[in-house]
mmCIF file of C-alpha atoms and ligand atoms in Angstrom:
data_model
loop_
_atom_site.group_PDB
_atom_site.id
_atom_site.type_symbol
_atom_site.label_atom_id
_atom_site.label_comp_id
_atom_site.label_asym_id
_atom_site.label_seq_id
_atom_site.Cartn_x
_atom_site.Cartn_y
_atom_site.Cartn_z
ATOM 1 C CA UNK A 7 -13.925 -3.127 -21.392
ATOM 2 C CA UNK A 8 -12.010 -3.478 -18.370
ATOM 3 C CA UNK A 9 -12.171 -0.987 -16.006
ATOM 4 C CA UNK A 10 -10.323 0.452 -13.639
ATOM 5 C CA UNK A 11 -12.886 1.149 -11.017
ATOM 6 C CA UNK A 12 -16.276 0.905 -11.460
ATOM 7 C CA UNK A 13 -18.655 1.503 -8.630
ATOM 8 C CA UNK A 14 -22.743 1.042 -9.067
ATOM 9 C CA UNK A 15 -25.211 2.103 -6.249
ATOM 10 C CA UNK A 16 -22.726 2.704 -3.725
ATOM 11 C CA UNK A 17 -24.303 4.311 -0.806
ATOM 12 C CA UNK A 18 -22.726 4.826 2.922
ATOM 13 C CA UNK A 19 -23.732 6.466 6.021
ATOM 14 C CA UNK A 20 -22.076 6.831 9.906
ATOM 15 C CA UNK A 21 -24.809 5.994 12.057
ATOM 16 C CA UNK A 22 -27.532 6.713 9.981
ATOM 17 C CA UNK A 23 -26.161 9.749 8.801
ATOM 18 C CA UNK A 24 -25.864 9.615 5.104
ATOM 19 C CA UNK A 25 -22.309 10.671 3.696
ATOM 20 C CA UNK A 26 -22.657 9.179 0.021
ATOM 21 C CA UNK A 27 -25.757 8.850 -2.253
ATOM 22 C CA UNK A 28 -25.963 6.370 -5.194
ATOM 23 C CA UNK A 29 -23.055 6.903 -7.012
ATOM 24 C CA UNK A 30 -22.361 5.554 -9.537
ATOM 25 C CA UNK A 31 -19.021 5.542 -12.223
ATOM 26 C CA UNK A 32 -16.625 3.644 -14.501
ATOM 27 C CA UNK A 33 -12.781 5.224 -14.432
ATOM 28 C CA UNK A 34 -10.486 3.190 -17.344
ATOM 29 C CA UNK A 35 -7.528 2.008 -16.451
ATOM 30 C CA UNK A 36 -4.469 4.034 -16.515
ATOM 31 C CA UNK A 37 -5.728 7.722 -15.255
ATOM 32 C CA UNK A 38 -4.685 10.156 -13.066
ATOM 33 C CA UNK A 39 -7.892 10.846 -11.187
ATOM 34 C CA UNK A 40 -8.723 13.440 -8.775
ATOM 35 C CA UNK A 41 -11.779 13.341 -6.355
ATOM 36 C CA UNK A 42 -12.517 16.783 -5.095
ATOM 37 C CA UNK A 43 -15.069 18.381 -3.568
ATOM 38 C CA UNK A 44 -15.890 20.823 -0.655
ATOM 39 C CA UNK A 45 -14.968 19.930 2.876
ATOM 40 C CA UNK A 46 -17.593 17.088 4.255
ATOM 41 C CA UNK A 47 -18.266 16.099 0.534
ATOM 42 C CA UNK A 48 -17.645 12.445 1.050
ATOM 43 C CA UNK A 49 -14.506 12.184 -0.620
ATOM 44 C CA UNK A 50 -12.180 10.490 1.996
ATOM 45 C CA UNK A 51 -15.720 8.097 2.578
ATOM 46 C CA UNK A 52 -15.135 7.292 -0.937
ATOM 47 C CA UNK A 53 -11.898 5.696 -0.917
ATOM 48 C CA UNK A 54 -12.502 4.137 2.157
ATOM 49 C CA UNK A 55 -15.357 2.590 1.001
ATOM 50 C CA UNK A 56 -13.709 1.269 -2.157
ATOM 51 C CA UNK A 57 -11.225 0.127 -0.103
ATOM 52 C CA UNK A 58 -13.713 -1.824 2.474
ATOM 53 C CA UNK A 59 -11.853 0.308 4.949
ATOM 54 C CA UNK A 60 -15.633 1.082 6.472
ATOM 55 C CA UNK A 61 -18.805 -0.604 5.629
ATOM 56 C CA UNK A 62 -21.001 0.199 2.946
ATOM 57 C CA UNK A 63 -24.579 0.346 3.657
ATOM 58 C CA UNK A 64 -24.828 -0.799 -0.691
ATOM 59 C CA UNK A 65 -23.164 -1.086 -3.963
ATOM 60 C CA UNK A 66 -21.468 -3.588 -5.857
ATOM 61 C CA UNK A 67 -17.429 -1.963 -6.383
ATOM 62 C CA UNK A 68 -15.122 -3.959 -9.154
ATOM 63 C CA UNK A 69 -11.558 -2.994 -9.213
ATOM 64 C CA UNK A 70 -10.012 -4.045 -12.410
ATOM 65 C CA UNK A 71 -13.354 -5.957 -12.955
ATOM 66 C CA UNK A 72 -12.270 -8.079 -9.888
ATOM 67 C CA UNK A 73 -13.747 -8.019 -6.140
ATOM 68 C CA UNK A 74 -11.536 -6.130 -3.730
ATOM 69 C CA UNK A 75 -10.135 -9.332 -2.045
ATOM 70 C CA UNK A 76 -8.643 -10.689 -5.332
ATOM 71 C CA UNK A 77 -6.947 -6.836 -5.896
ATOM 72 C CA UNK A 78 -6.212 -6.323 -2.614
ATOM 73 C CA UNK A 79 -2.484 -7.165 -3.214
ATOM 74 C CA UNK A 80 -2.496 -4.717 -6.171
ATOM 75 C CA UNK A 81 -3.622 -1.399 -4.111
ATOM 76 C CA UNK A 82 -1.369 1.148 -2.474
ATOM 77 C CA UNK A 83 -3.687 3.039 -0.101
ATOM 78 C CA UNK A 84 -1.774 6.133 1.407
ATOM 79 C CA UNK A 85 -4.399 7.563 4.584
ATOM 80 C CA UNK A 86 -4.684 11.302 5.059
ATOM 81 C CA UNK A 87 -1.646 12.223 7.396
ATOM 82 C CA UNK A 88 -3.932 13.479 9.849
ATOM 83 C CA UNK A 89 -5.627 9.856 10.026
ATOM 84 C CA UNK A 90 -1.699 8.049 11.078
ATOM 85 C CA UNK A 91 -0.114 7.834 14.129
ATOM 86 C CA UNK A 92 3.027 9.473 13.935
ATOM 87 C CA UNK A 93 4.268 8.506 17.660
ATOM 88 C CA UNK A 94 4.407 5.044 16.935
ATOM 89 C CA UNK A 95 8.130 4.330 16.547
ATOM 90 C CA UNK A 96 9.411 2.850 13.248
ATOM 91 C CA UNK A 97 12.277 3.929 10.717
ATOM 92 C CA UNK A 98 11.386 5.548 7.666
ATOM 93 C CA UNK A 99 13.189 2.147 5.959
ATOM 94 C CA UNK A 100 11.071 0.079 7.735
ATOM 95 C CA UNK A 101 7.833 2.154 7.118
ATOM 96 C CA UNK A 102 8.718 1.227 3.348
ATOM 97 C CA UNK A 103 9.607 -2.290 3.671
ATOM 98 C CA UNK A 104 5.910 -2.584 5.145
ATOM 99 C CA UNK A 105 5.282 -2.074 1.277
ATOM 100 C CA UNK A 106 6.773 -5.258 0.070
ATOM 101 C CA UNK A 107 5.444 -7.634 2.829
ATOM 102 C CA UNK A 108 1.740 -8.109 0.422
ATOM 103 C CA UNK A 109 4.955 -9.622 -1.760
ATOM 104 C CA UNK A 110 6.609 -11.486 0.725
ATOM 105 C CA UNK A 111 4.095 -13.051 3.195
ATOM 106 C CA UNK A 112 3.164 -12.265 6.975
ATOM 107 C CA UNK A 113 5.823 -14.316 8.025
ATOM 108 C CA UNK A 114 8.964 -14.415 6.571
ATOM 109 C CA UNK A 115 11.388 -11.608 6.940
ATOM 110 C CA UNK A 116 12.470 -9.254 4.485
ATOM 111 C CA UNK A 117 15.773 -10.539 2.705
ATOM 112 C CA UNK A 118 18.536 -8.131 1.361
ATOM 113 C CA UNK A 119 16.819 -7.782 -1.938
ATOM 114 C CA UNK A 120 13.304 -6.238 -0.557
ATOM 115 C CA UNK A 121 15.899 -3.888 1.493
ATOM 116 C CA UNK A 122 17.323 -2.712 -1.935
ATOM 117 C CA UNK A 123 14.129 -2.374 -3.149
ATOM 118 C CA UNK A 124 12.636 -0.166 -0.414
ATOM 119 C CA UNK A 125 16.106 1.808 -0.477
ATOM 120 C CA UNK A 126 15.819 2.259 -4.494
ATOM 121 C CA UNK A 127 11.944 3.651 -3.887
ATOM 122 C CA UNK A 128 13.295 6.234 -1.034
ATOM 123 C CA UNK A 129 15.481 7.194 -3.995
ATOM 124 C CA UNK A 130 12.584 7.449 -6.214
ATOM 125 C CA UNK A 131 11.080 10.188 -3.546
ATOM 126 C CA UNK A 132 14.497 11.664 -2.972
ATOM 127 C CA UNK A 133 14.368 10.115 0.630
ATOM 128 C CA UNK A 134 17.203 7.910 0.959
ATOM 129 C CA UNK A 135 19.307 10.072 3.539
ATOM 130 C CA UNK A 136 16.960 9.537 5.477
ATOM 131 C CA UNK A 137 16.445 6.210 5.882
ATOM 132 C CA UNK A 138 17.535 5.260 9.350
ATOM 133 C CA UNK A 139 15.581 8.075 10.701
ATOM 134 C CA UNK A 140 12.224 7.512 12.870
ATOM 135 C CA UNK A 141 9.311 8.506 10.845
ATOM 136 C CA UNK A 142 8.167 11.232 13.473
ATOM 137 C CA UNK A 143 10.988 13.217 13.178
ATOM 138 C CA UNK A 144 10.183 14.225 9.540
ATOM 139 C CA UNK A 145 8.124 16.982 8.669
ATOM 140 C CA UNK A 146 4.812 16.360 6.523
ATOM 141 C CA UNK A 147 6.166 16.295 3.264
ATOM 142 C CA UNK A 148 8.830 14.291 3.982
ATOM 143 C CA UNK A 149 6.832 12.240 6.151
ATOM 144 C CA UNK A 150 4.110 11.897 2.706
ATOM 145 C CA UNK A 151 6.942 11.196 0.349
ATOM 146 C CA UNK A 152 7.835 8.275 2.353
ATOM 147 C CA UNK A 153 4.260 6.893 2.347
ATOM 148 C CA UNK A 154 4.428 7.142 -1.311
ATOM 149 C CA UNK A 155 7.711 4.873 -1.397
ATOM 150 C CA UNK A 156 5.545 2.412 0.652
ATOM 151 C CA UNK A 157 3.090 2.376 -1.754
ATOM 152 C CA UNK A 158 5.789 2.506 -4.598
ATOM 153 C CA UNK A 159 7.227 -0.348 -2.614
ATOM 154 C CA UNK A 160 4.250 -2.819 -3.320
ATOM 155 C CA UNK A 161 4.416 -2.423 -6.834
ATOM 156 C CA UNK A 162 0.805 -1.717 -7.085
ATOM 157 C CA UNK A 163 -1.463 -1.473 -10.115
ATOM 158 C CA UNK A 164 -4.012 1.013 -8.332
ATOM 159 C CA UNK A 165 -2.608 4.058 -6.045
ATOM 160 C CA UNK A 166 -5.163 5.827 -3.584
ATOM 161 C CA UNK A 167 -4.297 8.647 -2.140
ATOM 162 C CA UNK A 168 -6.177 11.305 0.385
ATOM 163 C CA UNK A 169 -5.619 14.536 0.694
ATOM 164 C CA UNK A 170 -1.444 14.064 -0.254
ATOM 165 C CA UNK A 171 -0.307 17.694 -0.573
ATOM 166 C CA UNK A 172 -1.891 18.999 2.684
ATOM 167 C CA UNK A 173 0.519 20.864 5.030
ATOM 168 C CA UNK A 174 3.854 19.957 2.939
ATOM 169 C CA UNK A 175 6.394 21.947 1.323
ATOM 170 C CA UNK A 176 6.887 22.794 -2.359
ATOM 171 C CA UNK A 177 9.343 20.823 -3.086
ATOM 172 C CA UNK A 178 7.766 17.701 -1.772
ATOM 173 C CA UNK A 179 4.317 18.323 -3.851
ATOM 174 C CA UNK A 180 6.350 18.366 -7.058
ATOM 175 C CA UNK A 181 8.364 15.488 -5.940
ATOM 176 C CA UNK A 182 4.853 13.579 -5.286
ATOM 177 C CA UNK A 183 2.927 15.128 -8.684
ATOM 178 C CA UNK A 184 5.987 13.804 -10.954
ATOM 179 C CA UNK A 185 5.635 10.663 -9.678
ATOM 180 C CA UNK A 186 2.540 10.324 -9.979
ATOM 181 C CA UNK A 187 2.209 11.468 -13.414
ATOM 182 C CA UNK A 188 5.193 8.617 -14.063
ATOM 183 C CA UNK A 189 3.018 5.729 -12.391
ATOM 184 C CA UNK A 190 -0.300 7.041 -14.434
ATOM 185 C CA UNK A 191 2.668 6.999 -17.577
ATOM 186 C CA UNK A 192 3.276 3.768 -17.561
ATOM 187 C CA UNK A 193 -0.024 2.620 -17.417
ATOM 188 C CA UNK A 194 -0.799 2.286 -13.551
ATOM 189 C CA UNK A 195 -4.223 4.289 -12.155
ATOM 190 C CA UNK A 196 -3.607 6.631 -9.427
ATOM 191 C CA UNK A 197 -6.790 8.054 -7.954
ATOM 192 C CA UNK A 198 -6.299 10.982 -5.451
ATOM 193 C CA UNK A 199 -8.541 13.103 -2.769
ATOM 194 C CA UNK A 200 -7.658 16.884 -3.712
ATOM 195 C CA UNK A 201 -9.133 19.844 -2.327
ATOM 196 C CA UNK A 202 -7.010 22.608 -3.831
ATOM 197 C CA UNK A 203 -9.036 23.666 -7.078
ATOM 198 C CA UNK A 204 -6.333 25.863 -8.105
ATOM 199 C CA UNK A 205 -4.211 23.175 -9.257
ATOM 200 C CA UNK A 206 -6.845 20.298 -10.148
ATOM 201 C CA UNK A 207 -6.986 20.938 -14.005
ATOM 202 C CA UNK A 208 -3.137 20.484 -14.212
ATOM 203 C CA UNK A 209 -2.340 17.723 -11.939
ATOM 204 C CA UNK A 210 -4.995 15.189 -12.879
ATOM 205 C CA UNK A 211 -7.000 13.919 -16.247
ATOM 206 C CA UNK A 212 -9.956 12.768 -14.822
ATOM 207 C CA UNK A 213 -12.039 14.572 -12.168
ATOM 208 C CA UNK A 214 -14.788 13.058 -9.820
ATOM 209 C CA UNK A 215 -16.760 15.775 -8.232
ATOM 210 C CA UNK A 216 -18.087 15.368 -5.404
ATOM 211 C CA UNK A 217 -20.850 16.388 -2.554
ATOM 212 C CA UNK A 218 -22.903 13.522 -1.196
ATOM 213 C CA UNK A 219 -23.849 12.393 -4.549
ATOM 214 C CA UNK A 220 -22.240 11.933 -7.565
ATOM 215 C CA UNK A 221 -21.942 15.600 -9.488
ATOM 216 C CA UNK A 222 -20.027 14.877 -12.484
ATOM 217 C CA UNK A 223 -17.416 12.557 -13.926
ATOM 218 C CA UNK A 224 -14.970 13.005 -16.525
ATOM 219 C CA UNK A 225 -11.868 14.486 -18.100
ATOM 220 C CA UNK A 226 -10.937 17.609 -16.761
ATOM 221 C CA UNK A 227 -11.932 19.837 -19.246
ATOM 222 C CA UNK A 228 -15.462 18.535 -18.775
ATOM 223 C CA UNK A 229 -16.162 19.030 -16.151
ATOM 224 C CA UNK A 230 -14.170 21.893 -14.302
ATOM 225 C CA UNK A 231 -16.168 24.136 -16.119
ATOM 226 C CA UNK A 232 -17.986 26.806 -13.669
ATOM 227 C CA UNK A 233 -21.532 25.625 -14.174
ATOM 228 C CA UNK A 234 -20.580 21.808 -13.150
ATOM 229 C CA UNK A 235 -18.571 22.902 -10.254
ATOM 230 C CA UNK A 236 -21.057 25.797 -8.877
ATOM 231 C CA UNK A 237 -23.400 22.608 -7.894
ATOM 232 C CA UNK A 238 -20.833 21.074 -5.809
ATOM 233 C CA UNK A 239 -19.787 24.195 -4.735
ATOM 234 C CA UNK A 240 -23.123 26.406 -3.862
ATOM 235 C CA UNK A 241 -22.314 27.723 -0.370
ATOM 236 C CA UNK A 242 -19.023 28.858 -2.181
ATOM 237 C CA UNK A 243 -19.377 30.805 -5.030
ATOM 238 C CA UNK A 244 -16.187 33.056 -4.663
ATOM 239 C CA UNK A 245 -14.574 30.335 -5.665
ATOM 240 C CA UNK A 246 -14.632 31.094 -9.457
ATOM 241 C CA UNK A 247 -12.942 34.050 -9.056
ATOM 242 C CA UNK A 248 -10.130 33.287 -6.623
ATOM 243 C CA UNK A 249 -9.460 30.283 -8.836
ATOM 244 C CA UNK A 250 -10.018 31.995 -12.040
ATOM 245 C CA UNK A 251 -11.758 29.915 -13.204
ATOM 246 C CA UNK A 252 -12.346 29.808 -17.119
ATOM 247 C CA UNK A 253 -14.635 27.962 -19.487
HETATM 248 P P1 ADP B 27 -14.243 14.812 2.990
HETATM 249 O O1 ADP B 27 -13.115 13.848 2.951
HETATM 250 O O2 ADP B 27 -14.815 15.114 1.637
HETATM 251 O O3 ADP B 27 -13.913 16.091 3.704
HETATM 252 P P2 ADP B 27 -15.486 12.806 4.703
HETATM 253 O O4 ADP B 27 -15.602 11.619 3.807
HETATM 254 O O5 ADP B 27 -14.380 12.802 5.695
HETATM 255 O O6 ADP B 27 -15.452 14.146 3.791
HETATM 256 O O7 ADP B 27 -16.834 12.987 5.510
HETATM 257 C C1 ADP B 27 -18.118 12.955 4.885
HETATM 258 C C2 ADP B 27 -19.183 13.138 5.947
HETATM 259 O O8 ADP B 27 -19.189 12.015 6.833
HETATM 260 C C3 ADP B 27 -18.977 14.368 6.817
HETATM 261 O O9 ADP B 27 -20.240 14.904 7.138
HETATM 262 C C4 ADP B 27 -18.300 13.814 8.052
HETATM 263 O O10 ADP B 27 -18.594 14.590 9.179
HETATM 264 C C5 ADP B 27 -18.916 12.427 8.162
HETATM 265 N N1 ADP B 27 -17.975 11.462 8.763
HETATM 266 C C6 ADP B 27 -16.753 11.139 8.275
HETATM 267 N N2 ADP B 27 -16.156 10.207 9.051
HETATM 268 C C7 ADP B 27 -17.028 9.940 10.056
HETATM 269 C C8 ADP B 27 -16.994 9.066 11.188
HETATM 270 N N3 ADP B 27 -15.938 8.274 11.438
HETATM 271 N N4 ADP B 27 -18.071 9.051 12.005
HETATM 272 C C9 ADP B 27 -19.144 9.836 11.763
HETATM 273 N N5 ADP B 27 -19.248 10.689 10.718
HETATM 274 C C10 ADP B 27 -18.204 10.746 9.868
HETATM 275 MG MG1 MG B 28 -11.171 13.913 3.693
#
């Protein structure tokens, strides 16, 4: 089988400092995946690391049974808002032609047709108003749902995405979790860093738990049981009962 990630013996550290320890997994294709895990877990280290955004100390990664380079075209990567510079000065229509340039080469210039499709994925996000705007006058959601029109943009087969409900509104995070669940629909893999525990059963099919190591992989129901997530979460055992959590 073909897989949409698989990752053996992967093992990173800043300076010495371990952040991940030998993990190892297989995710099919075609999942909505969330990788969660307390603050400091590794999570953002771990798509990074798939991504060969930082070295990895070891581990051999296969996206689509393929190295990185040959997929590289075929992953939308949307950063952690806090990680972006939001001064730099670009229109949100530019921001999501960016996504079509894997498509259409360093050097030549978008043509009317990648404008119509970047305009047709601001509609997808219901951001099309604001489309000669610069992207520092949004606020965060708006600001995320344009990212995720980038990434739309690229027509990707594999979606990463850290942390993309942090600080927005409502309206936004629905906006974001229906599309999602449309891209994972029609067969593409979406794999996103989550902290919020309340709503990881219902936004995602697969969970990777995280802290350091590897604590458990699998569909939801697996393993967002209390007993699996306790380990991850030791130094936070209230968290069952804010969360309500039931077996
Ligand atoms: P998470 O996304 O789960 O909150 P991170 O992947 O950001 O966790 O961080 C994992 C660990 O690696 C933490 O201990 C963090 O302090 C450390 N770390 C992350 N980025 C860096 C960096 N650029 N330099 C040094 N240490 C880092
Ligand atoms: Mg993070």
């Amino acid at each position: 089988m073909t897989y949409a990630m698989s990752v053996q013996n992967l093992f990173v550290s800043y300076h010495g400092n371990e952040a991940l320890h030998d993990i190892n997994f297989t995710i099919e294709k075609g999942k909505l995946v969330g990788i969660i895990g307390p603050n400091g877990a590794g999570k953002s280290t771990l798509l990074k690391s798939l991504l060969e955004l930082i070295p990895k100390d070891q581990g051999v990664i296969e996206i689509f049974g393929k190295s990185l380079n040959e997929m590289r075209k075929k992953i939308a990567y949307v950063p952690q808002r806090s990680d972006m510079d939001w001064t730099f000065p670009i229109s949100v229509i530019d921001t999501v032609l960016l996504g079509t340039y894997p498509s259409l080469g360093v050097f030549r210039r978008p043509k009317k047709k990648h404008r119509e499709w970047a305009y047709h994925c601001l509609e997808k996000v219901g951001m099309e108003k604001f489309s000669q705007r610069q992207i520092g006058e949004l606020s965060g959601g708006q600001q995320q749902r344009v990212f995720l029109a980038r990434a739309l943009a690229q027509k990707a087969d594999l979606f990463c995405l850290d942390e993309p409900f942090v600080g927005i509104d409502i309206t936004s995070e629905e906006t974001i979790v229906r599309i999602l669940k449309e891209l994972r629909d029609e067969g593409k893999s979406v794999f996103v860093v989550h902290h919020d525990l309340s709503k990881a059963s219902t936004y995602f099919d697969e969970l990777i738990l995280l802290n350091k190591e590897l604590i458990e992989v699998g569909p939801v129901r697996e393993v967002f049981r209390p007993e699996i997530m306790m380990k991850a979460y030791e130094s936070q055992l209230t968290f069952m009962k804010q969360n309500e959590v039931t077996v």
